[in-house]
Short mmCIF file of C-alpha atoms in Angstrom, two decimals:
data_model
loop_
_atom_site.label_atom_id
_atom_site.label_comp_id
_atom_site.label_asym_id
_atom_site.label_seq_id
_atom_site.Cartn_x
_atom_site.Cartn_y
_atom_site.Cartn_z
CA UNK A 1 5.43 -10.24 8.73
CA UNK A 2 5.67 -11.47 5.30
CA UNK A 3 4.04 -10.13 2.28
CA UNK A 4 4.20 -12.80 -0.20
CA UNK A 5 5.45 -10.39 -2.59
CA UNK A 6 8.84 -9.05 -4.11
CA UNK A 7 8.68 -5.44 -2.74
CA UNK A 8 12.28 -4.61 -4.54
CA UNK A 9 10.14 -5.31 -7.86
CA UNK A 10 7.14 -2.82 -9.16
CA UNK A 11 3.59 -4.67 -7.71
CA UNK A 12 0.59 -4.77 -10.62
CA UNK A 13 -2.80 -4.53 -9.58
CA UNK A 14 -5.50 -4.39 -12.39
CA UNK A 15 -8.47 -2.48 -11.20
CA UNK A 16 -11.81 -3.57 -13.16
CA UNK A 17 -13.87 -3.98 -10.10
CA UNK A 18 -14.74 -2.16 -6.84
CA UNK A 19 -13.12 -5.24 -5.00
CA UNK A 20 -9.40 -4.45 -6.67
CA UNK A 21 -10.10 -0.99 -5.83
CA UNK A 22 -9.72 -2.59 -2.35
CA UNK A 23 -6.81 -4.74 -3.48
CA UNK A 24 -5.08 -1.56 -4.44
CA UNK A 25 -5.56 0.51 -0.97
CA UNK A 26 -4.31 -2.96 0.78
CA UNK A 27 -0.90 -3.19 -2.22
CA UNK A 28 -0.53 0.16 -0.97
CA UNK A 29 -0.46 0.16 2.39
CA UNK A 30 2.03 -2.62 2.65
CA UNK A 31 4.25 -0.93 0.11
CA UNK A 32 3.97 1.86 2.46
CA UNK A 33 5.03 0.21 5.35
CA UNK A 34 7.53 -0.94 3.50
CA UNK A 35 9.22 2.30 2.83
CA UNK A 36 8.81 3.11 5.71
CA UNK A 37 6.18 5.69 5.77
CA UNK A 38 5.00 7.46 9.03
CA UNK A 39 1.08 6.38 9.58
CA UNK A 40 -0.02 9.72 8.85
CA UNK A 41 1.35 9.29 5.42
CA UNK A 42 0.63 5.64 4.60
CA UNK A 43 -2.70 6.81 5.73
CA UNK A 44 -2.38 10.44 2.83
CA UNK A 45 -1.19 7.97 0.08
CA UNK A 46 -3.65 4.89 0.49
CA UNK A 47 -6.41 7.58 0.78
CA UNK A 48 -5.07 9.38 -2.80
CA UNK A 49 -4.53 5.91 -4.34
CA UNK A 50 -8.32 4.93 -3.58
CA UNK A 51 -9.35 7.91 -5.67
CA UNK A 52 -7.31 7.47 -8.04
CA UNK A 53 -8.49 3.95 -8.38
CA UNK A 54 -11.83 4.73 -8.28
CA UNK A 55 -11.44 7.32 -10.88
CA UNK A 56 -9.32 4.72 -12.96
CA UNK A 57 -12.27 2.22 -12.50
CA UNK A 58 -15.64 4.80 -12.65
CA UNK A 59 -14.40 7.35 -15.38
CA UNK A 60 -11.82 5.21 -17.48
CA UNK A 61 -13.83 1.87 -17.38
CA UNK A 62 -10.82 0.28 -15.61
CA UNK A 63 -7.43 -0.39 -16.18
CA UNK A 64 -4.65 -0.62 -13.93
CA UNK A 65 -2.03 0.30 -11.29
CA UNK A 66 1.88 -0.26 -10.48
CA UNK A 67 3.49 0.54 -7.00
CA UNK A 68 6.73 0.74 -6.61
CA UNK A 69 8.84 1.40 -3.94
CA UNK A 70 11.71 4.40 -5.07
CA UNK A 71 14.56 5.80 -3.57
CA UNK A 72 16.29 9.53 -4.41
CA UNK A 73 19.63 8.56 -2.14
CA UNK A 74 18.11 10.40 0.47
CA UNK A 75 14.87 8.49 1.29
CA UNK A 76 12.36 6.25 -0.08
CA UNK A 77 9.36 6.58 -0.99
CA UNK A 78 6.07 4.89 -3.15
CA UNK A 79 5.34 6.04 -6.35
CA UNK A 80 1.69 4.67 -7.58
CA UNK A 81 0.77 5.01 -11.23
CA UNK A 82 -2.33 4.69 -12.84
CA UNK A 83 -3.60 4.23 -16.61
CA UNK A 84 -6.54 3.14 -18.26
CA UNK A 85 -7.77 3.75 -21.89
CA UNK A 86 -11.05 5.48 -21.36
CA UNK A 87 -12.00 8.76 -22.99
CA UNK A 88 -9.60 10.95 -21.37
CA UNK A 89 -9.97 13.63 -19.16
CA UNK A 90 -11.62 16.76 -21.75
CA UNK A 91 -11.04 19.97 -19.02
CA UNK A 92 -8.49 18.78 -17.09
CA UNK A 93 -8.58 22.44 -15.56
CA UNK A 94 -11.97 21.77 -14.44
CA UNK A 95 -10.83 18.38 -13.50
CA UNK A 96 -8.09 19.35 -10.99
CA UNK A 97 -10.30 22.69 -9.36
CA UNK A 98 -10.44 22.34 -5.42
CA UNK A 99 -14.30 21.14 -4.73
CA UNK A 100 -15.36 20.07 -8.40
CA UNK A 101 -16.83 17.02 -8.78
CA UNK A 102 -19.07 14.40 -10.57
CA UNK A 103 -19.78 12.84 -7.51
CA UNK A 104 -19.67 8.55 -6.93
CA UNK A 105 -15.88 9.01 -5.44
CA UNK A 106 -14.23 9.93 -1.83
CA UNK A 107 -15.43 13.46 -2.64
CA UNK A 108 -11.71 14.61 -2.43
CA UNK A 109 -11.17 14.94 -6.98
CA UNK A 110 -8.18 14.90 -8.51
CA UNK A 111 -6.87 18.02 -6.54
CA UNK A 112 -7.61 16.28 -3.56
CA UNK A 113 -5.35 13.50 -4.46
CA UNK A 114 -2.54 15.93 -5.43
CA UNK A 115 -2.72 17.31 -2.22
CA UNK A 116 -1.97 14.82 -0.36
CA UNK A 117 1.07 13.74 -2.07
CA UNK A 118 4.89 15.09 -3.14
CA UNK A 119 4.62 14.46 -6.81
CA UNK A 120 1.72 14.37 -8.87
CA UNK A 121 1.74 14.15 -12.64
CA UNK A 122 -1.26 13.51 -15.01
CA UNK A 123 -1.03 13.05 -18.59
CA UNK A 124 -4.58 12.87 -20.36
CA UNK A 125 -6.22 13.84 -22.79
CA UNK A 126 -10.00 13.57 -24.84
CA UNK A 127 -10.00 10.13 -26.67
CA UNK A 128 -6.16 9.19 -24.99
CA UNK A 129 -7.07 8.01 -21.72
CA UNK A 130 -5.77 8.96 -18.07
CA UNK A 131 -2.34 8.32 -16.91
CA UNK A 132 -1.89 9.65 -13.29
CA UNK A 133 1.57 8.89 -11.45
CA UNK A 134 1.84 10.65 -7.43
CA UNK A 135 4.77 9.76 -5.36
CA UNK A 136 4.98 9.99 -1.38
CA UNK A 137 8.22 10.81 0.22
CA UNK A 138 9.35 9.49 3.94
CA UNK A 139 9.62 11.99 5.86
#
């Protein structure tokens, strides 16, 4: 199957609409494939990308996303990050606490998302904007 795109190069998605929040879960999932993932996690990583990208689009008024397949020299892997120039995240604490919630998304939060990937990092702050990068190892 071909993809149409350069996997060996980092894929750009902007995400200002619910429709490229679907782009992004279907750039994912190939990238996924890709590297190889088992289904179980191209199914963890599309599901914490769609959060993300919902959060990027619902709390940071959009902005955008970059997938990339990576490699350590022992496996591969995706690594997805995120950024957008909204108002930041104020209690990122609060933000990342199993169960909270301001509701509209997969009901899963930030710590959801970290959850169900190996490397999660989020830099953010009030008036900065949101810049969340999670990677995915093969297994």
């Amino acid at each position: 199957m071909t993809t149409g795109i350069d996997l060996s190069q980092p894929q750009a998605q902007a995400i200002r609409s619910d429709e490229d929040v679907v782009r992004v879960r279907q750039l994912v999932r190939t990238v996924a494939v890709a590297a190889k993932l088992s289904l179980v996690d191209q199914t963890k990583v599309v599901t914490a990308a769609s959060e993300l990208a919902r959060n990027t689009l619902v709390y940071g008024g959009g902005g955008g996303v970059e997938v990339t397949i990576v490699d350590n020299g022992r496996r591969r892997g995706v690594r997805i990050v995120f950024a957008d120039s909204g108002p930041g995240i104020a209690d990122l604490d609060l933000a990342l606490t199993d169960g909270y919630t301001t509701g509209g998304g997969l009901g899963l939060g930030l710590s959801g998302a970290r959850r169900l990937v190996d490397e999660f990092d989020i830099d953010t702050g009030a008036g900065k904007g949101t810049r969340v990068s999670v990677t995915k190892w093969a297994r």
